[in-house]
Amino acid sequence: FVFNLWKTSQGTVVFAQDISYVFAAFITSAFFSLVAIFRYKNRKSQFMLGRLNMILNFILLGFFVYQSLNLSGETAVSEKGIGVLLPIISIVFLALANKAIKKDEDLVKSVDRLR
């Protein structure tokens, strides 16, 4: 919410809270991440929430790419903010988290086989 997404050719800075569906996607992504943190006892639902969050971030990234290609006045170079990169960073960390969750689940399954 704090980082700007892009700067238009008129010099107006656009934030996530200026576009309602982008704001809703960021809020939903933050909610999924927060819920997944506290679902540590149920790794399958934690893994599923991570996947849903990745899908949501891919949709958000697709919107940002589409929007950056179709901005009016794009012949003049517009400035992209760091907010456009946040879904990419989020996807990388979600993939690492899901990899670790999968590794933990496999470890628990292998220990259960020994009993």
Short mmCIF file of C-alpha atoms in Angstrom, two decimals, residues 5-6 19 21-22 26 56-72 74 78 80-81 83-88 91:
data_model
loop_
_atom_site.label_atom_id
_atom_site.label_comp_id
_atom_site.label_asym_id
_atom_site.label_seq_id
_atom_site.Cartn_x
_atom_site.Cartn_y
_atom_site.Cartn_z
CA LEU A 5 2.89 1.09 -8.75
CA TRP A 6 3.69 3.50 -11.56
CA ILE A 19 -7.41 0.91 -7.93
CA TYR A 21 -9.48 -4.51 -7.42
CA VAL A 22 -5.68 -4.27 -7.12
CA PHE A 26 -3.15 -7.21 -2.24
CA LEU A 56 -3.50 -14.73 -7.03
CA ASN A 57 -0.06 -13.14 -7.36
CA PHE A 58 0.30 -14.47 -10.92
CA ILE A 59 -3.04 -12.87 -11.78
CA LEU A 60 -1.89 -9.63 -10.18
CA LEU A 61 1.40 -9.80 -12.07
CA GLY A 62 -0.47 -10.42 -15.33
CA PHE A 63 -2.62 -7.39 -14.67
CA PHE A 64 0.46 -5.24 -14.03
CA VAL A 65 2.11 -6.42 -17.26
CA TYR A 66 -1.11 -5.79 -19.20
CA GLN A 67 -1.53 -2.38 -17.60
CA SER A 68 2.08 -1.37 -18.26
CA LEU A 69 1.77 -2.34 -21.92
CA ASN A 70 -1.49 -0.42 -22.34
CA LEU A 71 -0.80 2.74 -20.35
CA SER A 72 -1.79 5.82 -22.25
CA GLU A 74 3.48 4.86 -23.13
CA SER A 78 6.87 6.10 -17.70
CA LYS A 80 7.39 1.84 -12.87
CA GLY A 81 7.36 1.69 -9.10
CA GLY A 83 4.91 -2.07 -6.23
CA VAL A 84 4.89 -3.75 -9.64
CA LEU A 85 7.71 -6.06 -8.50
CA LEU A 86 6.00 -7.10 -5.25
CA PRO A 87 4.05 -10.00 -6.83
CA ILE A 88 7.29 -11.41 -8.29
CA ILE A 91 5.82 -15.64 -5.76
#
